[in-house]
mmCIF file of C-alpha atoms and ligand atoms in Angstrom:
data_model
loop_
_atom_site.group_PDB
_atom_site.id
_atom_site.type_symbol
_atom_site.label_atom_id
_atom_site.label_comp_id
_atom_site.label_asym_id
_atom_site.label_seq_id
_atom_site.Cartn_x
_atom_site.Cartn_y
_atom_site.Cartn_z
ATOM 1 C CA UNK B 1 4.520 14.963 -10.870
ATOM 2 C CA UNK B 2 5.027 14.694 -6.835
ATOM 3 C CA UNK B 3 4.283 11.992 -4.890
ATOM 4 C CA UNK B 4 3.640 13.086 -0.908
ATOM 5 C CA UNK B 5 5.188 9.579 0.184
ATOM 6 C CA UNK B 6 6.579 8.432 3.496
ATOM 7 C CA UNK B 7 9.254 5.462 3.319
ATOM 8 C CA UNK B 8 7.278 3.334 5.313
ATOM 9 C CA UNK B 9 3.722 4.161 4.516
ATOM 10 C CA UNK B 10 2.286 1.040 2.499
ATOM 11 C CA UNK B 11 -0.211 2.868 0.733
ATOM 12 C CA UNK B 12 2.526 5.138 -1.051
ATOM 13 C CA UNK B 13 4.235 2.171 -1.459
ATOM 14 C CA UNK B 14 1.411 1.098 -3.419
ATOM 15 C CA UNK B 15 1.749 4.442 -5.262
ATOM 16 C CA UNK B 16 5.449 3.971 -5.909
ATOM 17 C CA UNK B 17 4.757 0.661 -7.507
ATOM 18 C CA UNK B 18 2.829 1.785 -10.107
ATOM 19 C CA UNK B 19 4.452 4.792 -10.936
ATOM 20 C CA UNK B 20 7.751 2.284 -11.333
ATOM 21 C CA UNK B 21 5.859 0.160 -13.778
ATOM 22 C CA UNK B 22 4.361 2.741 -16.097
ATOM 23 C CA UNK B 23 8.119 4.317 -15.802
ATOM 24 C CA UNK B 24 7.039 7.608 -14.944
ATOM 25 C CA UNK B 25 9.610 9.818 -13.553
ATOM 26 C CA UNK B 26 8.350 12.233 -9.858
ATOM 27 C CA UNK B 27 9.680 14.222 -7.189
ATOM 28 C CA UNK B 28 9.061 12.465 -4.043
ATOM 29 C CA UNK B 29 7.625 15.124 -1.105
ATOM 30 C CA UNK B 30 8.816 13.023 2.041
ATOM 31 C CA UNK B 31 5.969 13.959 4.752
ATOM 32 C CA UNK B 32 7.461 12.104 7.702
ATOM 33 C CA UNK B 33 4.264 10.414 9.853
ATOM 34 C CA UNK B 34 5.689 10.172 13.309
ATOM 35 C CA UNK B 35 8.154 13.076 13.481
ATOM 36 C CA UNK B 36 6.885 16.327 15.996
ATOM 37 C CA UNK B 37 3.821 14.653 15.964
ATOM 38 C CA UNK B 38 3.491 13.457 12.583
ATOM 39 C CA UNK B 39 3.762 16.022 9.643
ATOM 40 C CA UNK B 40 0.834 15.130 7.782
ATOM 41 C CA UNK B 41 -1.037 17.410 10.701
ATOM 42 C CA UNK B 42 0.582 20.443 9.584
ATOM 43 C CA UNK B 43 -1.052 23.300 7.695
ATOM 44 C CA UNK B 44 1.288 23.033 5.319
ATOM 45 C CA UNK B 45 0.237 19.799 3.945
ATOM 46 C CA UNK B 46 -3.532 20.018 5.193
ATOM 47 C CA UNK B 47 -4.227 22.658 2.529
ATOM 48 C CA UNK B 48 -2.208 19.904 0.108
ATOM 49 C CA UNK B 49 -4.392 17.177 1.567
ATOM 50 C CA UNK B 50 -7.648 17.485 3.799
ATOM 51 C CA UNK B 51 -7.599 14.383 4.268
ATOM 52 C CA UNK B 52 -3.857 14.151 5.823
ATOM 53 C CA UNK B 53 -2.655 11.013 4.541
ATOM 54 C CA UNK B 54 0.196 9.728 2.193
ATOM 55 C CA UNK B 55 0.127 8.744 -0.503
ATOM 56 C CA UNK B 56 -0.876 12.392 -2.192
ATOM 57 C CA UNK B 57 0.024 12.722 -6.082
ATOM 58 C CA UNK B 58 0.278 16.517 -7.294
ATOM 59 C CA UNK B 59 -0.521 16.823 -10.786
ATOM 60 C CA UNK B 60 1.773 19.042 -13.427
ATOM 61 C CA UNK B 61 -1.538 20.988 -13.721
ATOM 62 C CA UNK B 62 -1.305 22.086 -10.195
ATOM 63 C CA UNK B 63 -4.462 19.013 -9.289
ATOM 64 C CA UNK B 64 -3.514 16.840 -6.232
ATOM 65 C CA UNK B 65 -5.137 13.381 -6.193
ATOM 66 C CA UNK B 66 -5.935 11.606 -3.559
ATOM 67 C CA UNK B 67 -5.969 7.570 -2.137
ATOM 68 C CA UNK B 68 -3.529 5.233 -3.680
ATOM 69 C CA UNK B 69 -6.526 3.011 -5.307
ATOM 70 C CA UNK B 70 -7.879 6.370 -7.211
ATOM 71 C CA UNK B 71 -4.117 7.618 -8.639
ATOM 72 C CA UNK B 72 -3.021 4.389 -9.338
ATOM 73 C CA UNK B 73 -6.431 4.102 -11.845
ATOM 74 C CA UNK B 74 -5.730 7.269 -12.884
ATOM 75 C CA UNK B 75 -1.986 6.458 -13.797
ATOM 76 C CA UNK B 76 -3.831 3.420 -15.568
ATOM 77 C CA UNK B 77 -6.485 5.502 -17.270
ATOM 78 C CA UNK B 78 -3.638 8.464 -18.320
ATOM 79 C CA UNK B 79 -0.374 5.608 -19.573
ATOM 80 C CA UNK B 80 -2.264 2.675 -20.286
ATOM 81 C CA UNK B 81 0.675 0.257 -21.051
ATOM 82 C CA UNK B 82 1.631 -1.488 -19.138
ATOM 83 C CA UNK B 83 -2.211 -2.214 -18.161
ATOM 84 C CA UNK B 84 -2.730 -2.546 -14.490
ATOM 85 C CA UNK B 85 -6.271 -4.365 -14.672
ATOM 86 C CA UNK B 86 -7.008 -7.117 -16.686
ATOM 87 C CA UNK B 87 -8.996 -5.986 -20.424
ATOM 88 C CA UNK B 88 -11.827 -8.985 -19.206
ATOM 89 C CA UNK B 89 -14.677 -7.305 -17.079
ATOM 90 C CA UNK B 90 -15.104 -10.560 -14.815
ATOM 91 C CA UNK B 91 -10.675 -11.279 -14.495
ATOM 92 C CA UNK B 92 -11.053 -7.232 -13.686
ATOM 93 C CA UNK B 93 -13.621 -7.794 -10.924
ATOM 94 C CA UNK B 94 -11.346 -10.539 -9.569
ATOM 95 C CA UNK B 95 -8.222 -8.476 -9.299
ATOM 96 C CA UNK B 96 -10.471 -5.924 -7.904
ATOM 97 C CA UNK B 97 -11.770 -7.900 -5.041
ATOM 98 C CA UNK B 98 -8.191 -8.850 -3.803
ATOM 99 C CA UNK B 99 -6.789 -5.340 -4.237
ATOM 100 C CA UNK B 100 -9.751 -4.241 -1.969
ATOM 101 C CA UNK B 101 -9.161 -6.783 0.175
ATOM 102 C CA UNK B 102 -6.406 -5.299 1.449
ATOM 103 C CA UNK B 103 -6.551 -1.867 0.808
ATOM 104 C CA UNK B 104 -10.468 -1.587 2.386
ATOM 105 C CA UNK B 105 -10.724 -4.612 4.898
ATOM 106 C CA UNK B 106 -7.047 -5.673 6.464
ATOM 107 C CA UNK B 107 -5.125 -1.854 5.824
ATOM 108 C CA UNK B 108 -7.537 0.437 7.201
ATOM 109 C CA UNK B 109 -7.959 -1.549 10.677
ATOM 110 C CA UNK B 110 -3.851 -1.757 11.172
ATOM 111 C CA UNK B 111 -3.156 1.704 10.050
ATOM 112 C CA UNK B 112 -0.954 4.146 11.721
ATOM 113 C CA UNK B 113 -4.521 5.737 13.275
ATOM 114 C CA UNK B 114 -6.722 2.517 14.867
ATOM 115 C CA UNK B 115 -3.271 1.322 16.270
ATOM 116 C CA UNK B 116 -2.807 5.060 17.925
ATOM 117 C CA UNK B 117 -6.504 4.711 19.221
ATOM 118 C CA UNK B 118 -5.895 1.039 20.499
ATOM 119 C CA UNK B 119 -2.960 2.334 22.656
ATOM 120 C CA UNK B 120 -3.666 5.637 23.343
ATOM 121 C CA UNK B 121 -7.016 5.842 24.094
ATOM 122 C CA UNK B 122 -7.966 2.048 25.173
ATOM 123 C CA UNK B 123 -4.581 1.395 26.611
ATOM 124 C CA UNK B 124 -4.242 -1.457 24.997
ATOM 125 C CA UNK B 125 -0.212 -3.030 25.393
ATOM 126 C CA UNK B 126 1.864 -4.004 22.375
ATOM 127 C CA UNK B 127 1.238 -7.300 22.879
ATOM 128 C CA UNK B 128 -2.168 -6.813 22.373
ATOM 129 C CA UNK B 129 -1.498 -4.283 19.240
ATOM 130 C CA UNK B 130 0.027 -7.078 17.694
ATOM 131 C CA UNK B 131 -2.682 -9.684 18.343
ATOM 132 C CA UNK B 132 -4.854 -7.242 16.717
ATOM 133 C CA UNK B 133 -2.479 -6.722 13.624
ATOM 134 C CA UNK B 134 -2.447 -10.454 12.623
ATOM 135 C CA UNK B 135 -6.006 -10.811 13.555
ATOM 136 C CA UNK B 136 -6.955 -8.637 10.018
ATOM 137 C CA UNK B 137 -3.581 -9.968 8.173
ATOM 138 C CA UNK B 138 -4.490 -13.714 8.681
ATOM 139 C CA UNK B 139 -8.196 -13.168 7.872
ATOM 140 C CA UNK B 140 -7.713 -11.346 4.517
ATOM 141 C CA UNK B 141 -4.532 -13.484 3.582
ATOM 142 C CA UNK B 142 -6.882 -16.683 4.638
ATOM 143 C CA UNK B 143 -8.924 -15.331 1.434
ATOM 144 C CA UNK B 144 -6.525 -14.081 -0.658
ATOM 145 C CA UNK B 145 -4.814 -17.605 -0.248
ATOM 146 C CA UNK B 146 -7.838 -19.247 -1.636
ATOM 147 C CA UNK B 147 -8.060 -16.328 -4.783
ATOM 148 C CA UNK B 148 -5.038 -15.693 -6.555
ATOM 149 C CA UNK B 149 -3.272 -17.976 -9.443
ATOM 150 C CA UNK B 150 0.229 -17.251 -8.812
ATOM 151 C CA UNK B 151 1.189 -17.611 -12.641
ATOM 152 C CA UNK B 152 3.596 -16.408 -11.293
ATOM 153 C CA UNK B 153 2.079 -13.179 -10.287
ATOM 154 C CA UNK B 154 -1.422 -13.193 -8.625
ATOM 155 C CA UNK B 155 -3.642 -13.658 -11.333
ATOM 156 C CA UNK B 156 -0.810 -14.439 -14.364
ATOM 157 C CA UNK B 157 2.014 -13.426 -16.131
ATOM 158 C CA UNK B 158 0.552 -9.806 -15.863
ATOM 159 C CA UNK B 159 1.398 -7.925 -12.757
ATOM 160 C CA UNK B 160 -1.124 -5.947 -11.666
ATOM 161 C CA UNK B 161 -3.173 -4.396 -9.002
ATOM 162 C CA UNK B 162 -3.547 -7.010 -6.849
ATOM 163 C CA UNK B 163 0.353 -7.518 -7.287
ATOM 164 C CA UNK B 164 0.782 -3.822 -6.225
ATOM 165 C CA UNK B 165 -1.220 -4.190 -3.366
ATOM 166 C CA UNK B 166 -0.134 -7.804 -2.117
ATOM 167 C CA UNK B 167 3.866 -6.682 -2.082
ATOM 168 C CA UNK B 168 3.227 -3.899 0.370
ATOM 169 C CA UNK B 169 0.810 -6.075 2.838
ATOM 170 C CA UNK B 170 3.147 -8.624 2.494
ATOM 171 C CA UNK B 171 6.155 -5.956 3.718
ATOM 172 C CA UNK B 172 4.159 -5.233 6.398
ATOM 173 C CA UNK B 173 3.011 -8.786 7.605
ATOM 174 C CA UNK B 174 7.273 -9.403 7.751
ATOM 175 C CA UNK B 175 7.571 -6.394 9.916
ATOM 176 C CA UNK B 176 4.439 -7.291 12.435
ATOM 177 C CA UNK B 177 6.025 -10.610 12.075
ATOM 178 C CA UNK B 178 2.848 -12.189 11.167
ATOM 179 C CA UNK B 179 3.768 -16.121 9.950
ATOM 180 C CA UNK B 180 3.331 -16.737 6.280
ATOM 181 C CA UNK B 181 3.736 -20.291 6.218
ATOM 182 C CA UNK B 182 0.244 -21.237 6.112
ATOM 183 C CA UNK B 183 0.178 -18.529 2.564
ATOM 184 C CA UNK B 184 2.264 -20.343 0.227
ATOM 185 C CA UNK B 185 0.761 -18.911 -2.572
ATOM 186 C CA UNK B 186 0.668 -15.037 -1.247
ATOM 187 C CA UNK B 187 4.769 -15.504 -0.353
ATOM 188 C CA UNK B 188 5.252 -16.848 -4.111
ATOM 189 C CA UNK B 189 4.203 -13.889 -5.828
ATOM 190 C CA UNK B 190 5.599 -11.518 -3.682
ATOM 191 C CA UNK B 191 8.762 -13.421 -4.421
ATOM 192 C CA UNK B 192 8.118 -13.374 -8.211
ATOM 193 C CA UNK B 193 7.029 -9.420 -7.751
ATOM 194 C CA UNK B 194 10.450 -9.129 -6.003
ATOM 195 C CA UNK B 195 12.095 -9.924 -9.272
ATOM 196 C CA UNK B 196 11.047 -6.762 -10.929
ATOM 197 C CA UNK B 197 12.758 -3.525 -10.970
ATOM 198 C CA UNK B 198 9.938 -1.419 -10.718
ATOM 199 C CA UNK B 199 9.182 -3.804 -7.007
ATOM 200 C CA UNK B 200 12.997 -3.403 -6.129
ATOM 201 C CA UNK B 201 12.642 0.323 -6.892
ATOM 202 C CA UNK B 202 9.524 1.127 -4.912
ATOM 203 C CA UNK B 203 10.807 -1.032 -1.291
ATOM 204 C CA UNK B 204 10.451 1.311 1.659
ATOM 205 C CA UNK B 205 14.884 0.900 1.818
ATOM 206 C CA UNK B 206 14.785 2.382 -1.670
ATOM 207 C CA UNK B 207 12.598 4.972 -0.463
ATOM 208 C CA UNK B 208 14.551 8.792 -1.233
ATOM 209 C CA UNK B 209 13.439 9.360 2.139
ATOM 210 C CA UNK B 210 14.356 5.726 3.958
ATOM 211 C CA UNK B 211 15.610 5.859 7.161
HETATM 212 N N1 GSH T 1 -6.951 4.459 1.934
HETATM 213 C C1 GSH T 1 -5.822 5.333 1.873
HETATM 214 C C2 GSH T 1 -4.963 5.115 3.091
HETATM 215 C C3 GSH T 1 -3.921 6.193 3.241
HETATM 216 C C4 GSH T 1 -3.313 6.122 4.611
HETATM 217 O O1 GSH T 1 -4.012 5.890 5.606
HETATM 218 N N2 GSH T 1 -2.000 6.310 4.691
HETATM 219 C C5 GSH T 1 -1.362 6.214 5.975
HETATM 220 C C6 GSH T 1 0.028 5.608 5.823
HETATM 221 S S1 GSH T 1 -0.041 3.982 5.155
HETATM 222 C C7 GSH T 1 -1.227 7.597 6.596
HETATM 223 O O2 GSH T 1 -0.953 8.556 5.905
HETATM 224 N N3 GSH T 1 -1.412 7.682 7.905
HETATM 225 C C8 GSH T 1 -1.242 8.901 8.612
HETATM 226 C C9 GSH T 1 -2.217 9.057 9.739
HETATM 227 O O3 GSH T 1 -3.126 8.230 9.854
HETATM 228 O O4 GSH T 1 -2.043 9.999 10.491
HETATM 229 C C10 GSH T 1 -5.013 5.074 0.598
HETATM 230 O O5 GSH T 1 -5.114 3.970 0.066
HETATM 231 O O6 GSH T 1 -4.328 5.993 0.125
#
């Protein structure tokens, strides 16, 4: 397989996890999101992804899946051990809920894009960027907070998707220097995630392509 990842992209990241856990072996496509432009806008990668966003996951059958929620299910469906939702249809909804949490209410407002529009087109400074950034990041971790079971990871002693999609958030929070003290919780299992190899192996530093 090939992942189309970028180091710092936290929706490959997301990718990376879960390939790490179901120990599947990949290539890993760099596509680098700020150099000349960006070079997810190429034509090159366009015809890869219409879309023109990381993470990407080409298939040995020559198929290239799209959005990290939709390969990392499809990794699940494909290697099934170790499981990435719970077996329980109602602990499944709850892992669900969390995992969407971030990846459809706090990631897609403080992605690479929004942020562009904020400062590009609405001029808005950096101290306003960040306002904006820990605006989404305190409102979903306020929930999340009140959700997970750290046990020690977010709902057990099963890492999971809400795991994979915490650790990442939780990267980024660090770098937008959003506080966590008020998440006690949320900084617990990213600490317990941190223990794993498959977490160590997927960190943006770890990245092939890390700068
Ligand atoms: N919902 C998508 C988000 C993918 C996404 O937006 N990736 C960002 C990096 S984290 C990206 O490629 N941004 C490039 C751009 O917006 O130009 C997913 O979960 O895969």
């Amino acid at each position: 397989m090939k992942l189309y990842s970028y180091f710092r992209s936290s929706a490959a990241y997301r990718a990376r996890i879960a390939l790490a856990l179901k120990g599947l072996s990949y290539e890993t496509i760099s596509i680098h999101l700020t150099k000349d432009g960006g070079h997810q806008y190429g034509s090159s990668y366009r015809a890869i992804n219409p879309q023109m966003r990381v993470p990407a996951l080409g298939l040995t059958n020559g198929d290239v899946l799209l959005q990290s929620m939709a390969l990392i299910e499809y990794l699940d469906e494909t290697h099934p051990a170790p499981r990435l939702l719970p077996a329980d249809p109602i602990a499944r909804a709850h892992v669900r809920a969390v995992a969407q949490i971030i990846a459809c209410d706090i990631h897609p407002l403080n992605n690479t894009g929004p942020l562009n529009y904020l400062r590009r087109n609405l001029k808005v400074d950096e101290a306003g960027i960040n306002a904006w950034y820990a605006n989404w990041v305190v409102a979903g971790f306020d929930a999340i907070e009140a959700l997970i079971k750290p046990g020690p990871y977010a709902f057990g002693s099963e890492v999971g998707l809400a795991d994979i999609c915490l650790v990442p958030q939780v990267f980024n929070a660090r770098r937008f220097k959003v506080p966590l003290e008020p998440y006690p919780k949320i900084v617990a299992v990213d600490a317990a995630c941190a223990k794993l190899e498959a977490f160590v192996k997927a960190r943006p530093e770890n990245a092939p392509d890390a700068e």
